[in-house]
Coordinates of C-alpha atoms in Angstrom, one line a residue:
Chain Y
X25 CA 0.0 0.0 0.0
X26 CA 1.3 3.2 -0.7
X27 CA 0.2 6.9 0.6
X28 CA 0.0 10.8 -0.2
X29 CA 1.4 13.6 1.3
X30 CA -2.9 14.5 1.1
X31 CA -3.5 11.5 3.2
X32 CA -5.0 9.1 0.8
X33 CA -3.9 5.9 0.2
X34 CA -3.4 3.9 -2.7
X35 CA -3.7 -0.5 -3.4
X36 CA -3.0 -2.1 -6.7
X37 CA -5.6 -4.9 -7.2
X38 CA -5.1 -6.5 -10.4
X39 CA -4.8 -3.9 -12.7
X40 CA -6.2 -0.9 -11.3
X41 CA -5.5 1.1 -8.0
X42 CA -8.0 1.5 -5.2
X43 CA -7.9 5.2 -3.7
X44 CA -9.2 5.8 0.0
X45 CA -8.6 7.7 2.8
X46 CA -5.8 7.0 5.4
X47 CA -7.3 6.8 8.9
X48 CA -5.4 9.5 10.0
X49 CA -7.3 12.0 7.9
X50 CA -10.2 10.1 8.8
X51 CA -9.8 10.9 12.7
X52 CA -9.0 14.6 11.9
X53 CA -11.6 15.3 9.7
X54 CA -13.9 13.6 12.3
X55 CA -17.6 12.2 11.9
X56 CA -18.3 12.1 7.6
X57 CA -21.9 13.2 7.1
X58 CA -21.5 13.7 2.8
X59 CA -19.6 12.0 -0.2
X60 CA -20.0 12.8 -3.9
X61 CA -17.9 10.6 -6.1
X62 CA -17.1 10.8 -9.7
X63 CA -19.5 9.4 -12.1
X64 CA -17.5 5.6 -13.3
X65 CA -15.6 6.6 -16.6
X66 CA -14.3 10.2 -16.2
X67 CA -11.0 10.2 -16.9
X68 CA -8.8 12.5 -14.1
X69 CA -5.5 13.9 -14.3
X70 CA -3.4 14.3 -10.9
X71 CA -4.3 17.0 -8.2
X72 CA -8.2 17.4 -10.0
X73 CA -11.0 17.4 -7.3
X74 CA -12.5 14.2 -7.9
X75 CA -14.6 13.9 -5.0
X76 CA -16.2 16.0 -1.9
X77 CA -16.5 14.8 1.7
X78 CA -18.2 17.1 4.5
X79 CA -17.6 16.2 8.1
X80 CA -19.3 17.5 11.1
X81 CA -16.5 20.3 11.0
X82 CA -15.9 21.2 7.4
X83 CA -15.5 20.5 3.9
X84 CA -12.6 18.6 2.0
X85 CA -11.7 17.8 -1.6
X86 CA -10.4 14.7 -2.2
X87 CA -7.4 14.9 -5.3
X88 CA -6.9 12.4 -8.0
X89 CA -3.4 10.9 -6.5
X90 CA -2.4 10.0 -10.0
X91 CA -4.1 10.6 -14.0
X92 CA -6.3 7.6 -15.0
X93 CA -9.7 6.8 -15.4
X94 CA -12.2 6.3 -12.7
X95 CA -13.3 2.4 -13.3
X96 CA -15.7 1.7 -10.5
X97 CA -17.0 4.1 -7.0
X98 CA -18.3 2.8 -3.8
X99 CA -21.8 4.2 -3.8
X100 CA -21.6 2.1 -0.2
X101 CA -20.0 5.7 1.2
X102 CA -22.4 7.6 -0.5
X103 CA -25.3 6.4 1.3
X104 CA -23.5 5.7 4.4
X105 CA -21.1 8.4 5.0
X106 CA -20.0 6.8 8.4
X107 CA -18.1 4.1 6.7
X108 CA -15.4 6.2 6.2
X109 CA -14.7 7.0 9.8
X110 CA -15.5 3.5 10.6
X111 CA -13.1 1.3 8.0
X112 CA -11.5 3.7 6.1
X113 CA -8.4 1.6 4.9
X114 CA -11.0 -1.0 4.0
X115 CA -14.9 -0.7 3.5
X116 CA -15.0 2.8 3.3
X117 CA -12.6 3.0 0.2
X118 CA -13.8 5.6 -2.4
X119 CA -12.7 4.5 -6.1
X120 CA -10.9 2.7 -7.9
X121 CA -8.3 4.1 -10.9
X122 CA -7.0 2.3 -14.3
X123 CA -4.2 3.8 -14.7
X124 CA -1.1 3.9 -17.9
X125 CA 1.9 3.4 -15.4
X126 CA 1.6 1.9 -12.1
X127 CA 5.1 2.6 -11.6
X128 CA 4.2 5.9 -11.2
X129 CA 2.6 4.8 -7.7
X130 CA 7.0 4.5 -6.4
X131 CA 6.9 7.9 -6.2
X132 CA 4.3 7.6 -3.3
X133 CA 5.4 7.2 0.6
X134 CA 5.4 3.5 2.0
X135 CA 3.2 2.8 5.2
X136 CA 6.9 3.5 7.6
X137 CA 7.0 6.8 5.2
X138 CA 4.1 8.1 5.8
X139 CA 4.1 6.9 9.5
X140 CA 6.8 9.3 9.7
X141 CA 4.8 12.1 8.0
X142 CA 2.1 12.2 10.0
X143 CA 4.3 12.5 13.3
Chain N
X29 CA -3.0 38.6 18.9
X30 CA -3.5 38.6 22.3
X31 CA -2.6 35.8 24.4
X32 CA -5.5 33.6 24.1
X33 CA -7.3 33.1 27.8
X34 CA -8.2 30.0 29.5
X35 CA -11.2 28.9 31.8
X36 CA -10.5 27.4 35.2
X37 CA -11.6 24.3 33.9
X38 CA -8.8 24.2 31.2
X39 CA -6.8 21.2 32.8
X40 CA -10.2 19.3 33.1
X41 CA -10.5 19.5 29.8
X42 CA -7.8 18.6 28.8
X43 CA -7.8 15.8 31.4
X44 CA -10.9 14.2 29.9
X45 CA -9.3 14.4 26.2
X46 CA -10.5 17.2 25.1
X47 CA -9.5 19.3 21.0
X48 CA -8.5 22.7 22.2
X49 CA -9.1 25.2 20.1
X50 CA -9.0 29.3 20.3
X51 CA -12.5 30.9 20.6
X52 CA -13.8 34.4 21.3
X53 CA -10.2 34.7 22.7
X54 CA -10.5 31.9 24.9
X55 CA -9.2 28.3 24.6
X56 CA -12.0 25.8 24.4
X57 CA -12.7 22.4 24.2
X58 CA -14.7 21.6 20.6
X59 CA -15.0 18.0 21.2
X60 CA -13.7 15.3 23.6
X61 CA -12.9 11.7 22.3
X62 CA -16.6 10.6 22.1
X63 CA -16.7 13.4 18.8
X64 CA -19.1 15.5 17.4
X65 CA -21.7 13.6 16.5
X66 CA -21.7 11.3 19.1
X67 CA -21.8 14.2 21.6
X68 CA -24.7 15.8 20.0
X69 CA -26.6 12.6 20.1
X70 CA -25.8 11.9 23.4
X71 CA -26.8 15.4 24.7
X72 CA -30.6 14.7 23.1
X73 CA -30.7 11.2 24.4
X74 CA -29.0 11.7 27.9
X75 CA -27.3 14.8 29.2
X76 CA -24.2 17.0 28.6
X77 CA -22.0 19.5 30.5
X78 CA -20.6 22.5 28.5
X79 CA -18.2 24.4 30.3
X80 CA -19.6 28.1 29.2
X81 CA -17.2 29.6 31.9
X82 CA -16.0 32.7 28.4
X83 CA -19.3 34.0 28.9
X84 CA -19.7 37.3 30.6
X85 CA -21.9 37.5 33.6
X86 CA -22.7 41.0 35.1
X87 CA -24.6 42.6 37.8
X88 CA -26.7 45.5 37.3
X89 CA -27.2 47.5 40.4
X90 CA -29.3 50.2 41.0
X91 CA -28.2 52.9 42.9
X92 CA -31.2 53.6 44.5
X93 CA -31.5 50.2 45.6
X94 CA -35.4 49.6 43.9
X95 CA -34.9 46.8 41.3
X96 CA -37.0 48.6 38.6
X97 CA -34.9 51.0 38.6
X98 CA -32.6 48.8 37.2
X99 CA -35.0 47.0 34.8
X100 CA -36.2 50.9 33.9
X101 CA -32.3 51.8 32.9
X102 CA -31.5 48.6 31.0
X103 CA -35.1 49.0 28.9
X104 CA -33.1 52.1 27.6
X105 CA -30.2 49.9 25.3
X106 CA -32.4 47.1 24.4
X107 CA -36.1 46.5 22.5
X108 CA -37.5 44.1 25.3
X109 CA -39.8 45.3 27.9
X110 CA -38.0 44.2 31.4
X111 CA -40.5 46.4 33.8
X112 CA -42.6 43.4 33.5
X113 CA -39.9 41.0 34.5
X114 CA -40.9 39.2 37.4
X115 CA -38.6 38.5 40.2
X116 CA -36.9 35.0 39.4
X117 CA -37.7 35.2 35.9
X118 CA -34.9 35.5 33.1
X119 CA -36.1 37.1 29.3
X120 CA -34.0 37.0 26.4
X121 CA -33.0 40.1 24.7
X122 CA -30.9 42.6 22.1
X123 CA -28.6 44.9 22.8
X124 CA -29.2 47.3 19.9
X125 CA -27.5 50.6 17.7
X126 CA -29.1 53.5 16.4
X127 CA -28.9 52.2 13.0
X128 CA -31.4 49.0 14.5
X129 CA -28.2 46.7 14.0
X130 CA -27.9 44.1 17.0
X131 CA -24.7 44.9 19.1
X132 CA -25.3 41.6 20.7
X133 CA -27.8 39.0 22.4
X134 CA -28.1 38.3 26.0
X135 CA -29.8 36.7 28.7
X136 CA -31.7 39.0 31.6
X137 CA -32.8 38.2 34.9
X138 CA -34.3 39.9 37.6
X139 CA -32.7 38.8 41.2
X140 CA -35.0 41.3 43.1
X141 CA -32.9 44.4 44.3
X142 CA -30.9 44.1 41.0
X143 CA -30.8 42.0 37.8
X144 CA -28.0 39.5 36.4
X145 CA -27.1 39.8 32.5
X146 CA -24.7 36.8 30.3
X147 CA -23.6 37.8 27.6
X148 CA -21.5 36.3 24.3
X149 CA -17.5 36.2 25.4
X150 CA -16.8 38.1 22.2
X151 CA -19.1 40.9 23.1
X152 CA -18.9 40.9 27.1
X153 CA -16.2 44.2 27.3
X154 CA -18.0 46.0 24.4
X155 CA -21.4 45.3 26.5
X156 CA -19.6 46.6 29.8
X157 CA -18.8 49.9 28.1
X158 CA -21.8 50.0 26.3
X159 CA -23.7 49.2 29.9
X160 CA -20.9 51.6 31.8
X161 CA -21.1 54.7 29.2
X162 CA -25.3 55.1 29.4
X163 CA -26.6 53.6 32.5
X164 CA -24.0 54.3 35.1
X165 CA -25.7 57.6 36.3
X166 CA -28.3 55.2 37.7
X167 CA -26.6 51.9 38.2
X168 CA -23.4 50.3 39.1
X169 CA -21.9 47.8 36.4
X170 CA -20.0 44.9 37.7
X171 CA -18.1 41.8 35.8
X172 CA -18.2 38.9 37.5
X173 CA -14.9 37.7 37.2
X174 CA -14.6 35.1 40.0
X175 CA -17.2 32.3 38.5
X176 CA -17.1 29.9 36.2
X177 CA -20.4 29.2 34.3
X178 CA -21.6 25.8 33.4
X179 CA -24.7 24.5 30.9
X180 CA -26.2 21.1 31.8
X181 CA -28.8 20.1 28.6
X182 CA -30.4 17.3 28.2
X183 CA -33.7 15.0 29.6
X184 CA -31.6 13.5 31.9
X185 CA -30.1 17.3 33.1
X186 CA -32.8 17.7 36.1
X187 CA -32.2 14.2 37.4
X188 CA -28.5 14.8 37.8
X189 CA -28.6 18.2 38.7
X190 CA -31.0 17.6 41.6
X191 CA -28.6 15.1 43.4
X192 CA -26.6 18.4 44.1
X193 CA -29.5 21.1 44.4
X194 CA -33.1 19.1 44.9
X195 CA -34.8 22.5 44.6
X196 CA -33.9 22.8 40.9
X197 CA -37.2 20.3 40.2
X198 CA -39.0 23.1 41.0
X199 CA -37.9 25.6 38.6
X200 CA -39.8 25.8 35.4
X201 CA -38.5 27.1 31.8
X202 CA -36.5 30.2 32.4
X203 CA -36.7 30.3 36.4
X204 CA -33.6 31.8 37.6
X205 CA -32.8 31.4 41.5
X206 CA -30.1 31.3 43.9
X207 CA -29.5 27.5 45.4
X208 CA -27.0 26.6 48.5
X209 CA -25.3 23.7 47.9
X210 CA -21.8 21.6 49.1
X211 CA -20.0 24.1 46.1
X212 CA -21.4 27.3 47.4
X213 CA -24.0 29.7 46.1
X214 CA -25.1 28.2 42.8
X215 CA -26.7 30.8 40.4
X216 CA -28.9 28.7 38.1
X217 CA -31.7 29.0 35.2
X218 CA -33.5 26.8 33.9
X219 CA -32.1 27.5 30.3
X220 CA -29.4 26.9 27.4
X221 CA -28.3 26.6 24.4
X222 CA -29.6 23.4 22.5
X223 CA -33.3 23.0 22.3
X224 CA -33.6 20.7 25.6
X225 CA -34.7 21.1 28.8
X226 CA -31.7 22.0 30.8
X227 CA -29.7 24.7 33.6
X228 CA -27.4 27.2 33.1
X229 CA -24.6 27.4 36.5
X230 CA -23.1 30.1 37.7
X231 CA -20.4 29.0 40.9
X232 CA -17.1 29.9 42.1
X233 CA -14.4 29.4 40.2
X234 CA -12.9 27.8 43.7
X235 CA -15.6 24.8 43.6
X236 CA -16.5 24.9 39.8
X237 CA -13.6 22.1 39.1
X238 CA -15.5 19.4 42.1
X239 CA -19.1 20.5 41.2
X240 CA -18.1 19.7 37.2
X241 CA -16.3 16.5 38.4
X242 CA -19.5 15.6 40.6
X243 CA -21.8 16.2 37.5
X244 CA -19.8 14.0 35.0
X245 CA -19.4 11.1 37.5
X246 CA -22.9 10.5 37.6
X247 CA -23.4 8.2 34.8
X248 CA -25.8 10.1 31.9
X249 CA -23.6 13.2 32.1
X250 CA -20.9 13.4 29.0
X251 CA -18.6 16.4 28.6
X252 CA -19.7 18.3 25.3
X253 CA -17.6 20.5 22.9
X254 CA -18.5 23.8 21.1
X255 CA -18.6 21.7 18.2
X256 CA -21.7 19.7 19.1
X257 CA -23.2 22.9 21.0
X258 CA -23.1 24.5 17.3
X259 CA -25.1 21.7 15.8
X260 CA -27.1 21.3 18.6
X261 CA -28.3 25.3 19.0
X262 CA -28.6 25.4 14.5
X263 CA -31.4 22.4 15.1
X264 CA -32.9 24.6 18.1
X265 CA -33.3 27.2 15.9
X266 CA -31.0 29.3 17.6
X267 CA -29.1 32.4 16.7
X268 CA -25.1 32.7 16.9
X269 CA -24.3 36.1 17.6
X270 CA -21.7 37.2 14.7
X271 CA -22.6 34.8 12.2
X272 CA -26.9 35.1 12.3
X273 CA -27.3 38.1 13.7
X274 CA -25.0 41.3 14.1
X275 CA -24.6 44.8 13.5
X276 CA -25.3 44.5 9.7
X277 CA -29.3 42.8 10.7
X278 CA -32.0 44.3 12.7
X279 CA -34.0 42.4 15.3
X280 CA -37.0 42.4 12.7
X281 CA -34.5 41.0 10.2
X282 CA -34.1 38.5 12.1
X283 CA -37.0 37.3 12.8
X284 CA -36.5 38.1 16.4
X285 CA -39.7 39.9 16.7
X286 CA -40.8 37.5 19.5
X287 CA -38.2 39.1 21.5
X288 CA -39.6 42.8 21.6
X289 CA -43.3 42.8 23.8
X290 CA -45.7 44.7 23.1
X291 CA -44.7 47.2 25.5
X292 CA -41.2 48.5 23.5
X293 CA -43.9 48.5 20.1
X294 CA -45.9 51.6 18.7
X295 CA -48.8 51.8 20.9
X296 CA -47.0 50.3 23.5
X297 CA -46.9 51.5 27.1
X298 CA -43.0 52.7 26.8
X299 CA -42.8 52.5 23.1
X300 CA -39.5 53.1 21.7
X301 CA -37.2 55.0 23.4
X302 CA -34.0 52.3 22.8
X303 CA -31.2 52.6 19.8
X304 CA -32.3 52.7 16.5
X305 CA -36.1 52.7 17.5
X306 CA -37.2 54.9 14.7
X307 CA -35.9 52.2 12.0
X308 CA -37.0 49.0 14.2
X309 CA -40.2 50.2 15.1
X310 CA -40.8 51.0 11.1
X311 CA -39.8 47.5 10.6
X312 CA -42.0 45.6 12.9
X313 CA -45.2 47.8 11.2
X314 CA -44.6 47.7 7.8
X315 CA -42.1 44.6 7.4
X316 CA -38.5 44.6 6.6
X317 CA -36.7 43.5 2.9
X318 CA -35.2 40.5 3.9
X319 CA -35.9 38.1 6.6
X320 CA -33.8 35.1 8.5
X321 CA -35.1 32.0 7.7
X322 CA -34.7 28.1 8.0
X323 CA -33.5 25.7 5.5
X324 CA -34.0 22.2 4.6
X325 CA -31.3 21.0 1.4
X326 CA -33.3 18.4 0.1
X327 CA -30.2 16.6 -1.2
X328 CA -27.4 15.8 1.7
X329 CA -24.7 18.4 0.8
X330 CA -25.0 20.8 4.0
X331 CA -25.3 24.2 2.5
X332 CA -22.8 26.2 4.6
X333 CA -22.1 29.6 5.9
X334 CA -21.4 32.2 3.3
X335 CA -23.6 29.7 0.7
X336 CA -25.1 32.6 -2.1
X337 CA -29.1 31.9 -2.3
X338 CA -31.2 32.1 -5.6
X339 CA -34.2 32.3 -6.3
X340 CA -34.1 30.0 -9.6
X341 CA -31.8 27.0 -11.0
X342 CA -30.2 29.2 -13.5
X343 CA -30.0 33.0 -14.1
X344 CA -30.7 35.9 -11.7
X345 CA -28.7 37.8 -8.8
X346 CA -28.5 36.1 -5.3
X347 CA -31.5 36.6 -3.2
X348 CA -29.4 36.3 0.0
X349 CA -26.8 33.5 2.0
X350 CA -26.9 31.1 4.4
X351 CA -25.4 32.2 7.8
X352 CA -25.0 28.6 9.4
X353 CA -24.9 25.6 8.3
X354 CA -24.3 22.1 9.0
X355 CA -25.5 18.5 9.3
X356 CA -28.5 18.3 11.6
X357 CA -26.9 14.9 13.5
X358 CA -31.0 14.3 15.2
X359 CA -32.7 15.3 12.3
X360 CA -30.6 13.3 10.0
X361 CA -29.8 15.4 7.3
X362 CA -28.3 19.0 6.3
X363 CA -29.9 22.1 7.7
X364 CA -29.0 25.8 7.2
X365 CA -30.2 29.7 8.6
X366 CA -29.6 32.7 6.5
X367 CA -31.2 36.0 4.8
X368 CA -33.7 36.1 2.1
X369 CA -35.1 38.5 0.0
X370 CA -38.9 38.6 1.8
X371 CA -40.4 37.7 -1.7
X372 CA -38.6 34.8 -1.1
X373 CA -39.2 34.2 2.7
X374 CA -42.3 32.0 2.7
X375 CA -42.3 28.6 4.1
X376 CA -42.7 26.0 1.9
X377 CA -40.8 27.5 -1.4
X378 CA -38.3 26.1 -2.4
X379 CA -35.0 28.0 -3.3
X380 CA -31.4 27.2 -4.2
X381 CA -28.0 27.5 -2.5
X382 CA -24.8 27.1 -5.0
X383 CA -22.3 25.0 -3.6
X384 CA -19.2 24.3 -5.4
X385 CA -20.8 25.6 -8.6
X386 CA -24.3 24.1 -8.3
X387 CA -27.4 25.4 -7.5
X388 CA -29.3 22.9 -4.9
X389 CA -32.7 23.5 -4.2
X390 CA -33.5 24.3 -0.3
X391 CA -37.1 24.2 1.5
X392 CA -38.2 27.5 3.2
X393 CA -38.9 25.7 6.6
X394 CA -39.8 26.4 10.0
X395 CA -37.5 26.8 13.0
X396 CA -36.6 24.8 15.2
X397 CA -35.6 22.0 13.0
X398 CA -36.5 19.5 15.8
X399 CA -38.8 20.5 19.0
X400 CA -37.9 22.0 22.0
X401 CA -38.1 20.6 25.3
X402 CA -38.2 23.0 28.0
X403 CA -40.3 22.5 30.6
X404 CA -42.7 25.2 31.0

């Protein structure tokens, strides 16, 4: 699994990478009350908004880590915001990327890396 | 900026986990480990202790020693009609300027011989020189600087509460009275912040710390944060001074006009005769443009603070903007106060907010969101 300095992280299943939040960013941003996803298909370049999630506290915009095209969402978060503060490395995943180069995802932090980020 | 200040319940806070963040120039818990949500919830279902110790509380002495005096002096800064204030009773009101702008809310109540005001932490030392520069020909103005002040919400408030002071089972909806107890002279109302039954409590900083500690031992009581108390006054319908009302709205703007009794209106036994009566008194005859009201998202994006209204989907100028906003935890969904154009004030119509470039449609809908409580 890799991460972002934005506090998502990022797991290559087959093909494609599954984007989430870490659950760091899940405990700061506290209780999630609203998702909106991208619709399946739209193809995102790194650092575009790609999603919204509201908290009790505030707003956030969640950044495509990497380009590709957005293959499949979890609709599961939509309806039931709380999943992300309740599995966020698993359940409460948001979507999943197909993406030229998964290479690319080196450049991310490793789970010690990020560890060390977040203090 | 000034070095922010703390309440003397800081290291109980921070004892009992608490996010510490600054507010109205004070350090403050906005949520404990339970969070935001949970705290709300728990506060409806249960009971919860905010430490509310920023507040300002003052005394209001009359020189001459009669009360009314006092009540008589006061009527001359705000809209509400306090001659009629009984003894033990506390009334909400508006300090107002003479351009019929709100210089802040605050709670009133008469203690016999003189009367006891709280007031927003962010207003309290304009309020004192406000209070000190008209009234102290007739009165003396005092800060109470020496006591903490605690809010106890909730069904389960009374039941705890009265294991410390049995006589608060007595008090009905905005009784004030003075209670001995094991922490001293406790100054309590039966009032708050969140749409519940509940007590506001004023005590010595000295015994504040043990009576707090005595409160959250008893099992119902949680510890809640300004975060919940913000959720928990939008779905009561409640005002925040600064962000739904300020100098910028007037009380009939509002939609305070509940606040101002018949007595302060044209016709009225003391009409007028308070800031910016000429322009508030207009108002409350012959309506004002725009008007506070409640909204409902009918999608589950909360529509937040500083959200531009329409009137339409597409075209047109902004009819006004929402003021608070946030997800209404007991309600279960988004909920939002702000100014409207009064064409567009009517419960029932639907408008739209524009978040993050798209216009959502909103119902016009009554306030409170959920019920009150009190016990009347």
């Amino acid at each position: 699994m890799k991460f972002t300095e934005e506090h998502e992280w990022l797991r290559v299943e087959d093909d494609v990478v599954v984007v989430g939040i870490t659950d760091h960013a899940s405990e700061q941003l506290g209780d999630v009350v609203f998702v909106e996803l991208p619709e399946a298909g739209t193809t995102v370049s790194k650092d575009d908004e790609v999603a919204v999630i509201e908290s009790v506290k505030a707003a956030s915009d969640i950044l495509a880590p990497i380009d590709g095209e957005v293959v499949e969402v979890n609709d599961a978060i939509v309806a039931t915001p709380s999943l992300v503060n309740e599995d966020p490395m698993g359940d409460g995943w948001f979507f999943k990327l197909k993406v030229e180069d998964l290479s690319t995802l080196d450049d991310f932090m490793d789970e010690a890396e990020y560890k060390d980020f977040i203090g | 900026m000034a070095e922010l200040k703390r309440t003397c319940l800081y290291d109980f806070h921070v004892s009992h986990g608490a996010k510490m963040v600054p507010f109205a120039g004070y350090e403050m818990p906005v949520q404990y480990p339970m969070g935001v949500l949970k705290e709300h919830l728990h506060c409806r279902a249960e009971a919860g202790l905010f430490d509310v110790s920023h507040m300002g509380q003052v005394l209001l002495r009359p020189k001459s020693g009669d009360g009314a005096d006092a009540a008589k002096a006061l009527e001359s800064l705000v809209p509400v009609a306090l001659m009629e204030l009984k003894e033990g009773r506390q009334r909400y009101a508006l300090f107002t300027n003479d351009d019929g702008g709100i210089l802040d809310d605050l709670m009133v109540a008469n203690r016999g011989d003189h009367l006891f005001l709280v007031v927003n932490a962010a207003c309290k030392a304009d309020d004192i020189a406000h209070l000190k520069a008209h009234l102290s020909d007739t009165c003396e103005i005092e800060e109470i600087n020496d006591r903490a002040l605690l809010a106890l919400q909730g069904p389960a408030a009374e039941e705890a509460l009265a294991t410390i002071v049995p006589g608060v089972t007595e008090m009905s909806f905005m009784d004030v009275e003075v209670l001995e107890s094991d922490y001293g002279d406790l100054w309590i109302s039966r009032s708050g912040y969140t749409g519940e039954d509940g007590f506001e409590i004023s005590v010595v900083e000295a015994e504040a710390l043990a009576l707090a500690a005595a409160l959250v031992d008893q099992g119902p009581v949680e510890l809640i944060g300004l975060g919940a108390r913000d959720s928990l006054r939008l779905e009561a319908g409640l005002c925040l001074y600064g962000n739904d009302i300020d100098t910028t709205t007037t009380p009939v703007e509002g939609a305070l006009e509940w606040a101002m009794q018949k007595a302060r209106r044209t016709g009225g036994a003391r009409e007028g005769s308070f800031p910016g009566a000429g322009i508030i008194l207009k108002q409350l005859d012959s309506g004002a443009s725009r008007r506070r009201v409640g909204l409902l998202p009918e999608g589950r994006a909360p529509m937040r603070a500083g959200t531009e209204l329409y009137a339409a989907e597409t075209g047109g100028e902004p009819i006004g903007h929402v003021t608070s906003g946030a997800y209404g935890p007991s309600i279960e969904r988004p909920m939002s106060m702000g100014y409207v154009a009064i064409e567009n004030a009517e419960e029932g119509g639907t408008i739209y907010g524009e978040v993050r470039g798209k216009r959502l449609p909103a119902i016009v809908a009554p306030m409170p969101f959920r019920p009150a409580t009190y016990k009347r």
